[in-house]
XYZ file of C-alpha atoms in Angstrom:
682
model
C -14.882 29.638 -28.863
C -12.517 28.230 -31.460
C -10.270 26.057 -29.410
C -13.124 24.637 -27.374
C -14.744 23.386 -30.529
C -11.599 21.889 -31.981
C -10.575 20.414 -28.682
C -13.874 18.871 -27.818
C -15.279 17.748 -31.102
C -16.356 14.096 -31.048
C -13.652 11.701 -32.256
C -11.250 14.663 -32.098
C -11.640 15.663 -28.465
C -7.910 15.353 -27.795
C -6.929 17.489 -30.803
C -6.499 21.183 -30.397
C -6.420 23.989 -32.905
C -2.778 23.242 -33.785
C -3.796 20.031 -35.540
C -6.139 21.916 -37.816
C -3.568 24.574 -38.621
C -0.785 22.047 -39.160
C -2.768 20.488 -41.989
C -5.077 22.744 -44.012
C -6.986 19.621 -45.086
C -7.926 18.890 -41.457
C -9.075 22.490 -40.999
C -11.238 22.134 -44.112
C -12.830 18.885 -42.861
C -13.560 20.448 -39.462
C -15.164 23.444 -41.116
C -17.289 21.148 -43.324
C -18.386 19.195 -40.228
C -19.314 22.440 -38.467
C -21.291 23.642 -41.493
C -23.131 20.303 -41.701
C -24.038 20.392 -37.978
C -25.234 23.995 -38.275
C -27.559 23.363 -41.237
C -29.115 20.235 -39.690
C -29.581 22.151 -36.450
C -31.028 25.161 -38.324
C -33.564 23.036 -40.286
C -34.746 21.295 -37.090
C -34.868 24.598 -35.172
C -37.347 26.225 -37.574
C -40.385 24.043 -36.596
C -39.204 24.127 -32.953
C -39.402 27.914 -33.011
C -42.774 27.956 -34.816
C -44.282 25.527 -32.276
C -42.675 27.273 -29.293
C -44.810 29.195 -26.757
C -43.104 32.436 -27.891
C -44.149 32.068 -31.570
C -47.644 30.702 -30.793
C -48.379 33.542 -28.334
C -46.738 36.303 -30.376
C -47.724 35.328 -33.923
C -51.048 33.715 -32.846
C -50.190 30.671 -34.982
C -52.593 27.745 -35.186
C -50.358 24.946 -36.511
C -51.446 21.297 -36.863
C -50.663 19.152 -33.815
C -50.350 15.457 -34.707
C -49.017 14.812 -31.178
C -48.885 17.028 -28.047
C -46.662 20.089 -28.759
C -44.165 19.428 -25.956
C -43.562 15.878 -27.188
C -43.074 17.176 -30.758
C -40.545 19.761 -29.486
C -38.815 17.065 -27.415
C -38.376 14.822 -30.526
C -36.977 17.708 -32.645
C -34.708 19.207 -29.943
C -33.050 16.007 -28.698
C -30.853 15.402 -31.815
C -29.826 19.092 -31.794
C -28.662 18.911 -28.178
C -27.053 15.457 -28.223
C -25.743 15.302 -31.805
C -25.252 18.815 -33.245
C -24.154 20.240 -29.888
C -22.521 17.072 -28.571
C -19.011 18.502 -28.406
C -20.163 21.154 -25.910
C -21.202 18.313 -23.592
C -18.042 16.248 -24.175
C -16.074 19.503 -23.894
C -17.624 20.184 -20.501
C -16.714 16.664 -19.356
C -13.029 17.121 -20.323
C -12.958 20.641 -18.941
C -14.354 19.671 -15.545
C -12.104 16.592 -15.500
C -9.088 18.904 -15.810
C -10.686 21.281 -13.249
C -11.117 24.158 -15.658
C -14.106 26.278 -16.539
C -14.288 27.247 -20.198
C -16.732 28.300 -22.915
C -18.024 24.742 -23.374
C -19.092 24.649 -19.713
C -21.168 27.800 -20.135
C -22.829 26.747 -23.365
C -23.535 23.202 -22.088
C -24.902 24.611 -18.815
C -27.275 26.929 -20.666
C -28.375 24.267 -23.164
C -28.839 21.461 -20.626
C -30.593 23.715 -18.100
C -33.161 24.734 -20.749
C -33.469 21.199 -22.188
C -33.684 19.211 -18.927
C -36.148 21.665 -17.386
C -38.308 21.342 -20.536
C -38.141 17.516 -20.385
C -39.199 17.678 -16.719
C -42.214 19.871 -17.642
C -43.089 17.535 -20.544
C -43.070 14.471 -18.273
C -44.992 16.119 -15.403
C -47.231 19.160 -15.790
C -47.311 19.746 -19.534
C -46.785 23.524 -19.041
C -44.679 26.051 -20.998
C -41.239 24.763 -22.041
C -37.822 26.064 -23.091
C -37.017 23.722 -25.977
C -36.610 26.583 -28.468
C -34.011 28.208 -26.166
C -31.876 25.023 -26.101
C -32.224 24.436 -29.877
C -31.574 28.028 -30.965
C -28.703 28.402 -28.509
C -26.912 25.418 -30.144
C -27.800 26.685 -33.650
C -26.523 30.233 -33.096
C -23.320 29.072 -31.401
C -22.670 26.609 -34.254
C -23.168 29.455 -36.728
C -20.661 31.584 -34.805
C -18.173 28.684 -34.848
C -18.637 28.166 -38.568
C -18.122 31.862 -39.388
C -15.015 32.012 -37.219
C -13.596 28.896 -38.889
C -14.241 30.450 -42.288
C -12.340 33.581 -41.282
C -9.450 31.410 -40.062
C -9.484 29.337 -43.257
C -9.015 32.525 -45.259
C -5.829 33.197 -43.325
C -4.427 29.725 -43.916
C -4.513 30.195 -47.710
C -0.864 31.236 -47.553
C -0.060 28.011 -45.694
C -2.027 25.907 -48.173
C -0.130 27.517 -51.049
C 3.151 26.576 -49.338
C 2.002 22.965 -48.820
C 1.110 22.793 -52.522
C 4.647 23.778 -53.591
C 5.971 20.308 -52.754
C 5.440 17.828 -55.633
C 3.922 14.458 -54.649
C 6.664 12.414 -56.346
C 10.376 12.547 -57.113
C 12.612 10.812 -59.686
C 15.495 9.180 -57.816
C 18.516 7.082 -58.845
C 18.574 3.781 -56.946
C 20.955 0.904 -57.831
C 21.863 2.677 -61.079
C 18.229 2.953 -62.208
C 15.885 5.927 -62.213
C 12.703 5.227 -60.222
C 9.740 7.375 -59.193
C 9.052 7.555 -55.451
C 6.666 9.496 -53.163
C 8.610 12.531 -51.877
C 8.214 11.231 -48.288
C 10.438 8.242 -49.220
C 13.386 10.319 -50.479
C 16.299 10.029 -48.034
C 19.424 12.138 -47.499
C 22.141 11.197 -49.982
C 19.720 10.152 -52.731
C 20.531 11.441 -56.225
C 17.417 13.207 -57.559
C 16.851 13.731 -61.305
C 15.276 17.054 -62.303
C 13.958 17.807 -65.788
C 12.668 21.112 -67.265
C 9.355 22.117 -65.654
C 9.773 19.803 -62.622
C 9.248 21.082 -59.087
C 12.244 20.531 -56.806
C 11.047 17.926 -54.257
C 13.675 18.369 -51.480
C 16.685 20.560 -50.645
C 19.963 19.502 -52.210
C 23.241 20.266 -53.953
C 23.800 20.030 -57.704
C 26.084 17.135 -58.683
C 25.645 17.157 -62.496
C 24.383 19.599 -65.146
C 23.372 23.271 -65.267
C 19.982 24.991 -65.191
C 18.051 28.045 -64.041
C 15.551 27.621 -61.212
C 12.601 29.864 -60.355
C 12.758 30.321 -56.568
C 10.222 33.176 -56.426
C 7.527 31.199 -54.595
C 9.951 30.250 -51.815
C 12.375 33.185 -51.538
C 10.544 35.954 -53.401
C 13.531 36.315 -55.786
C 11.802 37.225 -59.063
C 14.631 36.362 -61.498
C 15.389 32.643 -62.081
C 18.668 31.691 -60.366
C 21.446 30.028 -62.392
C 22.536 26.677 -60.895
C 25.731 24.731 -61.612
C 27.628 21.902 -59.893
C 28.028 22.653 -56.169
C 25.103 25.108 -55.975
C 22.195 24.538 -53.598
C 18.599 23.937 -54.705
C 15.526 24.584 -52.568
C 12.523 22.264 -52.317
C 9.368 23.871 -53.739
C 11.194 25.894 -56.426
C 10.573 25.199 -60.144
C 13.196 24.012 -62.615
C 13.253 26.079 -65.826
C 15.518 25.130 -68.695
C 18.114 22.443 -68.054
C 18.269 18.904 -66.652
C 20.308 18.320 -63.507
C 21.037 15.660 -60.928
C 21.336 16.760 -57.337
C 22.076 15.097 -54.020
C 19.310 15.334 -51.409
C 20.806 17.110 -48.379
C 17.630 17.925 -46.408
C 14.382 15.964 -46.567
C 10.997 15.952 -44.813
C 10.656 18.443 -41.970
C 14.310 19.565 -42.344
C 13.784 21.286 -45.730
C 13.719 25.083 -45.978
C 10.064 24.989 -47.102
C 9.044 22.771 -44.161
C 10.801 25.224 -41.827
C 8.906 28.149 -43.405
C 5.578 26.315 -42.990
C 6.491 25.548 -39.371
C 7.310 29.232 -38.768
C 3.930 30.368 -40.123
C 2.061 27.674 -38.152
C 3.858 28.527 -34.921
C 3.032 32.201 -35.400
C -0.650 31.525 -36.114
C -0.957 29.283 -33.054
C 0.942 31.517 -30.630
C -0.577 34.011 -28.252
C 0.014 37.738 -28.183
C 0.619 39.384 -24.778
C -2.762 41.120 -25.113
C -4.458 37.745 -25.512
C -2.937 36.421 -22.280
C -4.707 39.226 -20.426
C -7.911 38.492 -22.378
C -7.633 34.775 -21.523
C -7.334 35.567 -17.820
C -10.324 37.909 -18.100
C -12.251 35.197 -19.979
C -11.478 32.608 -17.274
C -12.865 34.975 -14.617
C -15.863 35.757 -16.823
C -16.721 32.040 -16.957
C -16.764 31.946 -13.146
C -18.714 35.232 -13.086
C -21.217 33.836 -15.606
C -21.915 30.699 -13.554
C -22.327 32.683 -10.327
C -24.373 35.377 -12.104
C -26.693 32.653 -13.406
C -27.119 31.113 -9.950
C -27.518 34.520 -8.281
C -30.075 35.559 -10.925
C -32.091 32.374 -10.381
C -32.102 32.640 -6.584
C -32.717 36.395 -6.711
C -35.791 36.135 -8.940
C -37.194 32.932 -7.430
C -36.636 33.484 -3.701
C -36.480 37.282 -3.417
C -38.485 38.376 -6.474
C -41.109 35.687 -5.823
C -41.448 34.801 -9.532
C -42.270 31.376 -10.923
C -39.469 28.863 -11.451
C -39.939 29.351 -15.220
C -39.279 33.128 -15.090
C -36.317 32.696 -12.722
C -34.822 30.013 -14.959
C -35.355 32.164 -18.077
C -33.282 34.983 -16.586
C -30.638 32.564 -15.239
C -30.116 30.763 -18.555
C -30.035 34.102 -20.451
C -27.361 35.405 -18.077
C -25.176 32.313 -18.387
C -25.431 32.350 -22.181
C -24.799 36.052 -22.702
C -21.862 36.102 -20.287
C -20.030 33.595 -22.524
C -16.700 35.359 -23.208
C -16.366 33.788 -26.657
C -15.674 37.100 -28.375
C -12.959 37.856 -25.822
C -11.349 34.480 -26.548
C -11.356 35.292 -30.271
C -10.270 38.920 -30.030
C -6.566 38.571 -30.780
C -6.124 35.025 -32.203
C -8.209 35.943 -35.254
C -6.180 39.142 -35.801
C -2.894 37.219 -35.320
C -3.997 34.526 -37.789
C -4.950 37.111 -40.436
C -1.822 39.230 -39.811
C 0.658 36.336 -40.055
C -1.213 35.005 -43.111
C -0.817 38.358 -44.900
C 2.856 38.429 -43.866
C 3.465 34.967 -45.353
C 1.791 36.076 -48.588
C 4.367 38.884 -48.859
C 7.284 36.577 -47.897
C 7.459 38.157 -44.436
C 7.658 35.343 -41.880
C 6.826 36.461 -38.347
C 7.807 33.819 -35.794
C 5.167 34.419 -33.133
C 2.323 36.623 -31.962
C 4.556 38.432 -29.448
C 6.817 39.575 -32.315
C 3.809 40.560 -34.425
C 2.560 42.746 -31.583
C 5.934 44.196 -30.537
C 7.191 45.090 -34.031
C 4.777 48.039 -33.877
C 6.847 49.459 -30.975
C 10.158 49.711 -32.905
C 11.852 53.086 -32.291
C 15.290 52.426 -33.804
C 16.592 50.153 -36.564
C 20.230 49.086 -36.970
C 20.880 48.078 -40.584
C 23.832 45.940 -41.578
C 25.230 47.491 -44.771
C 26.373 44.514 -46.837
C 23.503 42.363 -48.059
C 20.857 44.496 -46.368
C 21.235 47.967 -47.880
C 23.576 46.830 -50.639
C 23.416 43.831 -52.981
C 26.183 42.038 -51.087
C 27.918 41.277 -54.392
C 30.705 43.848 -54.765
C 32.513 44.281 -58.080
C 36.084 45.476 -58.616
C 35.941 48.990 -60.110
C 39.592 50.128 -59.818
C 42.940 48.360 -59.650
C 45.900 50.556 -58.689
C 49.437 49.215 -58.406
C 52.359 50.804 -56.573
C 55.620 51.430 -58.453
C 57.511 48.237 -59.133
C 54.362 46.082 -59.307
C 51.993 45.316 -62.169
C 48.210 45.175 -61.789
C 48.071 41.549 -62.992
C 50.810 40.498 -60.565
C 49.138 41.951 -57.463
C 45.843 40.439 -58.558
C 47.468 37.020 -59.148
C 49.130 36.881 -55.708
C 46.169 38.504 -53.909
C 43.716 36.028 -55.473
C 45.918 33.088 -54.391
C 45.323 34.063 -50.743
C 41.663 35.031 -51.245
C 40.766 31.593 -52.722
C 40.497 30.227 -49.181
C 38.210 33.041 -47.958
C 34.426 33.165 -48.420
C 34.134 36.960 -47.975
C 32.129 38.865 -50.672
C 35.240 41.002 -51.429
C 37.278 37.813 -51.964
C 34.681 36.674 -54.487
C 34.930 40.044 -56.269
C 38.736 39.694 -56.547
C 38.435 36.107 -57.839
C 35.801 37.204 -60.384
C 38.123 39.966 -61.658
C 41.037 37.476 -61.851
C 38.879 35.091 -63.911
C 37.774 37.968 -66.189
C 41.438 38.763 -66.933
C 42.240 35.036 -67.478
C 44.975 35.118 -64.815
C 46.156 31.710 -63.546
C 46.150 31.618 -59.737
C 49.124 29.935 -57.948
C 48.168 26.902 -55.838
C 51.203 26.658 -53.549
C 49.695 28.637 -50.634
C 51.131 28.039 -47.153
C 50.521 29.339 -43.609
C 47.081 30.737 -44.538
C 45.503 32.864 -41.811
C 42.075 34.498 -41.832
C 41.670 37.533 -39.566
C 37.983 38.183 -38.873
C 36.868 41.590 -40.172
C 40.438 42.562 -41.196
C 41.600 40.344 -44.048
C 43.788 37.331 -44.873
C 47.498 36.522 -45.116
C 49.623 33.617 -46.361
C 52.929 32.627 -47.971
C 52.695 32.366 -51.781
C 55.735 31.415 -53.880
C 57.939 32.203 -50.879
C 56.471 35.737 -50.514
C 54.498 37.011 -47.504
C 51.170 38.290 -48.898
C 48.765 40.343 -46.755
C 45.361 41.293 -48.216
C 42.827 43.392 -46.278
C 41.962 46.676 -44.604
C 44.156 49.655 -43.857
C 43.816 48.721 -40.167
C 45.450 45.340 -40.918
C 48.254 47.092 -42.820
C 49.010 49.214 -39.745
C 49.126 46.071 -37.597
C 51.591 44.488 -40.075
C 53.689 47.703 -40.255
C 52.959 48.251 -43.949
C 53.453 51.898 -44.941
C 50.552 53.112 -47.137
C 51.875 56.670 -47.650
C 52.900 56.157 -51.305
C 49.258 55.533 -52.343
C 47.665 57.875 -49.779
C 46.082 60.260 -52.321
C 44.535 57.413 -54.327
C 43.220 55.764 -51.126
C 41.540 58.999 -49.979
C 40.016 59.655 -53.408
C 38.548 56.137 -53.664
C 37.113 56.417 -50.152
C 35.425 59.732 -51.004
C 33.797 57.916 -53.932
C 32.294 55.467 -51.412
C 34.330 52.470 -52.538
C 35.533 49.619 -50.339
C 39.276 49.074 -50.469
C 41.308 45.891 -50.350
C 44.991 46.704 -49.890
C 47.539 44.147 -51.075
C 51.003 44.038 -49.465
C 53.901 41.867 -50.607
C 56.746 41.274 -48.122
C 55.562 44.131 -45.878
C 55.445 46.656 -48.766
C 52.271 48.144 -50.234
C 51.845 46.634 -53.719
C 48.473 47.937 -54.755
C 44.797 48.552 -54.109
C 41.708 46.812 -55.428
C 38.651 49.086 -55.049
C 35.219 47.490 -55.030
C 31.751 48.908 -55.049
C 28.728 47.096 -53.716
C 25.654 48.513 -55.499
C 22.937 49.917 -53.230
C 19.632 48.008 -53.476
C 16.988 49.845 -55.553
C 14.445 50.094 -52.698
C 16.935 51.020 -49.944
C 16.450 54.800 -50.175
C 12.645 54.523 -50.311
C 12.737 52.240 -47.219
C 14.928 54.694 -45.267
C 12.621 57.645 -46.106
C 9.536 55.696 -45.036
C 11.143 54.546 -41.768
C 12.004 58.185 -41.027
C 8.369 59.152 -41.744
C 7.351 56.586 -39.107
C 9.605 58.434 -36.619
C 12.138 55.596 -36.435
C 15.818 56.369 -35.905
C 18.135 54.605 -38.374
C 21.726 53.525 -37.854
C 23.972 51.718 -40.325
C 26.585 49.241 -39.130
C 29.496 47.961 -41.214
C 33.026 46.637 -41.061
C 33.894 49.104 -43.845
C 36.242 52.039 -43.548
C 34.613 55.152 -41.995
C 34.839 57.260 -45.169
C 33.310 54.533 -47.376
C 30.544 53.943 -44.845
C 29.766 57.667 -44.591
C 29.672 58.003 -48.401
C 27.009 55.248 -48.672
C 25.109 56.546 -45.616
C 25.081 60.039 -47.184
C 23.728 58.592 -50.413
C 20.865 56.938 -48.464
C 20.194 59.748 -45.999
C 21.387 57.877 -42.883
C 22.904 60.160 -40.243
C 24.134 57.623 -37.694
C 26.952 55.322 -38.826
C 28.925 52.662 -36.939
C 31.927 51.890 -39.169
C 34.966 49.601 -38.901
C 32.969 47.346 -36.574
C 34.295 43.817 -36.121
C 31.623 41.089 -36.476
C 31.813 40.113 -32.808
C 31.241 43.753 -31.776
C 27.982 44.314 -33.701
C 25.838 43.283 -30.711
C 27.629 45.955 -28.622
C 26.334 48.712 -30.929
C 22.789 47.360 -30.723
C 23.168 47.630 -26.933
C 24.239 51.281 -27.397
C 20.824 52.143 -28.857
C 19.028 50.038 -26.246
C 20.910 51.955 -23.543
C 19.311 55.106 -24.969
C 15.933 53.526 -24.002
C 15.017 52.810 -27.630
C 13.110 49.664 -28.639
C 15.628 48.443 -31.230
C 15.478 46.163 -34.266
C 18.566 44.747 -35.984
C 18.469 43.771 -39.657
C 21.171 41.479 -41.055
C 21.771 38.570 -43.400
C 24.829 36.640 -42.293
C 26.289 34.350 -39.648
C 28.257 37.286 -38.233
C 24.978 39.136 -37.616
C 23.519 36.376 -35.405
C 24.730 37.766 -32.018
C 23.388 41.240 -32.896
C 20.051 39.759 -34.087
C 19.769 37.903 -30.776
C 20.684 41.031 -28.773
C 18.093 43.255 -30.494
C 14.526 43.571 -29.178
C 13.426 42.430 -32.654
C 15.912 40.555 -34.874
C 15.155 40.649 -38.608
C 16.945 38.298 -41.051
C 16.797 39.555 -44.641
C 17.075 37.785 -47.998
C 16.423 34.377 -46.397
C 19.863 35.000 -44.832
C 21.777 32.037 -43.448
C 20.357 29.220 -41.316
C 21.988 30.791 -38.250
C 20.515 34.238 -38.985
C 17.045 32.699 -39.463
C 17.395 30.723 -36.220
C 18.180 33.822 -34.141
C 15.804 36.254 -35.871
C 12.194 37.012 -34.847
C 11.224 38.003 -38.386
C 12.525 36.478 -41.625
C 12.229 38.576 -44.805
C 12.521 35.952 -47.533
C 13.180 38.536 -50.233
C 16.262 40.748 -50.271
C 14.083 43.867 -50.268
C 14.817 46.433 -47.504
C 11.314 47.883 -48.008
C 9.971 44.680 -46.402
C 11.146 46.147 -43.075
C 8.579 48.939 -43.600
C 5.955 46.363 -44.620
C 6.565 44.304 -41.470
C 6.169 47.393 -39.225
C 3.058 48.577 -41.144
C 1.490 45.114 -40.825
C 2.280 44.965 -37.116
C 0.762 48.395 -36.424
C -2.420 47.473 -38.359
C -2.715 44.114 -36.533
C -2.273 45.695 -33.094
C -4.968 48.247 -33.980
C -7.356 45.364 -34.848
C -6.465 43.540 -31.621
C -7.333 46.617 -29.563
C -10.591 47.170 -31.453
C -11.570 43.513 -30.960
C -10.742 43.537 -27.244
C -12.841 46.697 -26.833
C -15.888 45.282 -28.677
C -15.658 41.948 -26.870
C -15.227 43.554 -23.434
C -17.922 46.223 -23.803
C -20.403 43.592 -24.982
C -20.068 41.559 -21.759
C -20.174 44.625 -19.520
C -23.415 45.904 -21.104
C -25.164 42.607 -21.769
C -24.976 40.767 -18.422
C -27.164 43.239 -16.423
C -29.802 43.245 -19.213
C -29.907 39.434 -19.339
C -30.095 39.179 -15.543
C -33.296 41.262 -15.656
C -31.917 44.327 -13.857
C -34.093 46.573 -16.084
C -37.116 44.249 -16.209
C -39.228 45.751 -13.404
C -38.348 49.375 -14.231
C -38.431 49.313 -18.051
C -39.794 45.886 -18.962
C -36.513 45.069 -20.770
C -35.430 41.416 -20.727
C -33.732 38.876 -22.975
C -34.911 35.340 -23.610
C -32.113 32.711 -23.779
C -32.386 32.318 -27.572
C -31.963 36.109 -28.046
C -28.966 35.985 -25.675
C -27.528 33.168 -27.798
C -28.041 35.213 -30.964
C -26.325 38.262 -29.424
C -23.454 36.159 -28.079
C -22.855 34.644 -31.535
C -23.208 38.069 -33.155
C -20.437 39.505 -30.948
C -18.101 36.648 -31.950
C -18.937 37.140 -35.628
C -18.304 40.915 -35.342
C -14.863 40.219 -33.829
C -13.979 37.583 -36.475
C -15.222 39.830 -39.312
C -13.305 42.821 -37.954
C -10.123 40.703 -37.958
C -10.713 39.716 -41.600
C -11.004 43.441 -42.456
C -7.285 43.594 -41.608
C -6.764 42.361 -45.189
C -7.351 45.976 -46.255
C -3.812 46.710 -45.048
C -2.552 44.844 -48.141
C -3.162 47.965 -50.221
C -0.527 49.739 -48.075
C 1.979 46.891 -48.453
C 2.137 46.911 -52.235
C-alpha cells in the first residue's frame, strides 16, 4: 500500500517512499495531503451511502430527491474517484506502462469497474447502481493509507530529532571578518567561531581556545568532552563553557551526523529477507486477484445464470478483498519502527537484513580494549632493573612512544608528563612493530619498548625481573617492557579499567544462550585475569591485529552465527569477516564503514539491546506476515460467493474495502506495538 501511494501521488508520481523518509518534512506534507483527501472523501461518501440502494432498502429511508438519485450519486462520487482516488488511476497507468501489476491496479480496477458500470446504468436503464461501492472503497483505502503513514511518521521521530540537531546558521571568518552564513554555505577549510551555548554546525578541528562540548545527542556520551587545540568537534553537538575557533573539515553530507541520518534512512528503506518473500507472494496475489475477479464474474454470470449486477458485485468484491496491501506492509512497518527505536537508543542498524539476522547470533567475539575496557589505560606500577632509575627508563621509553598512537603509549606519555620529565627529541631509526611495540635510537642508545614476545625476538633476557612480571600479570595488568641496548631496564605496568556495564552485558548474553569469546593482543595471563573477572571462558590472547579475522573464522567453522564487536581500525577485517560486525563507541570511520551495526555509545550493554530489539522486531514481522496471509486465504472465497448459495454469506464491495483496510491497519498497529520493547531496553 505505502509505496504505491507515495509513488503514484499526483505531482509526485516519480517519487518513491525514500523521498519522504529522506526529509521528514516531505513525509509530513504527504500525510497531511492523505488526511485531507480522506476527510473530503468521507464527507462526500456519507450522503452517497444514505442514498444508495443498500441504505434505502435496508433502513427504509425516504430522503428528499431534488434530482434523480443516480444522477445525485454520480455528482457526489465523481470527485471522490477522480480527485481523492486519482493516484490509484495514475498509479495504474505507470504500473501497466512498466508492465507490472501492483496494489494500485487492483484498487483502480475495483473502483473503476463499480463506477463505470454505475455510470452506464445511469445513462441507460436507471436501475440499481454501485456508486457507494466505488466511493467507500476509495474512502476506506485512503483511511488505511493515512493510518499507515501515521505509524511510519512515529518511527521517523528519531530521524527528525537528528535533522534538528544541525543549527540553521554558522559564524564564519571570511577575509578577516566574522560573518553569519547558512550552514549549507560553509566550506571545508573555513574557520568557524563557536561561543558558549552554540550548536556545532559542521565537523572540524579546534584551532584556537578550549571548551567542553556536550556530544550526548550524537554519540550518547553523557559527560561533556573537554576540547583543546587539535581535538575534533562533531556537528550537532552543543558547546558548553568556552569560546573556540575551529577549522571545518567535513561539511554537508560528509559530516558524522549526516552519515548517521543516512544510515537510519537506508535501514528504514531497506527490505528484510522475509519481505522479499512477501513481495513475491503479493505480486502473485495481484495476478490471482485479477483472475479471481474475472473467474467470479464469468462463473456467476454464465454458469450461475445471475444478473450482470450480481456477477459484477461478486467480481468487484473479490478483486478488492484480494488486495495484498497488508502483506506489502507486514515487514516494512516493523523495520521502520525497529530501526527508529534503535536510533533513539544510539543503536544504528544499517539495513533490514541486519535487523532480522541479529536475532540469530549464537556467538560474540569481543575485542578487549575499548569494548570491554575503557581503552584508556593508566600506569599503575613502574619497576626498574638494577642500574636504571624509574625516571630514566620512563624518559627514554617515552621518547620512542611519542611517535606511536597506541593507548599504552598515551599512558606512558601521561605518566611522564605527571612526573614533569623532559622527553628527548633526538629520535632516529624509529620502527613501529604492529601488535608488538616500538624501537628507535635515542641519544645513541638502542631502545626497545613493547611486549615480552618482542623482547624474545630482540634477544633481551627478562629473567632478572621474572618474579615481578609474573606477579603483575596475575593482577591482570598489561606490561610494557623497556630494554636499553639489549638489556632489560624496567617494566611499566598499566591497567585499563573494565567498563561498568561489561559484566552485566556478559551475564545477559549468556542468559540468551550466546557463547562469548574475548580477543586481545595482550599477554595470555593478563587476558585471562580480565576474562575471569568478567566471567568469560573463551579467550584468544596475544593475537596480532591482522589475525583477528582468523579467530572469527574459527567460531564460524564451528557452525556458529558469529558477531564481532570492536572499535578500532585494526578490528575492521574481523568486523567484515563476522556474520554481523558491530562497531562500538562510534569507533573509527573504518570500523563504522565495515560494521553492520554502530553502537554510538561506548556501552557494551548496547550489544544486548541490539539483539533484544532484533528478536522483538522479527517476532512482529512473523506475526504481521501471518495476519496478512491468513486474511487473504480466508477472505477471497467469501468474497467470490463460494458460501452464498449454501449459507447466504456474501460481501458487498464496500464491506470488502473496509475489511481490506482493516487488515492493513491491524498490521500497521501491530508494528507500532513494537515500541513496548523499549521497556526491556532501559
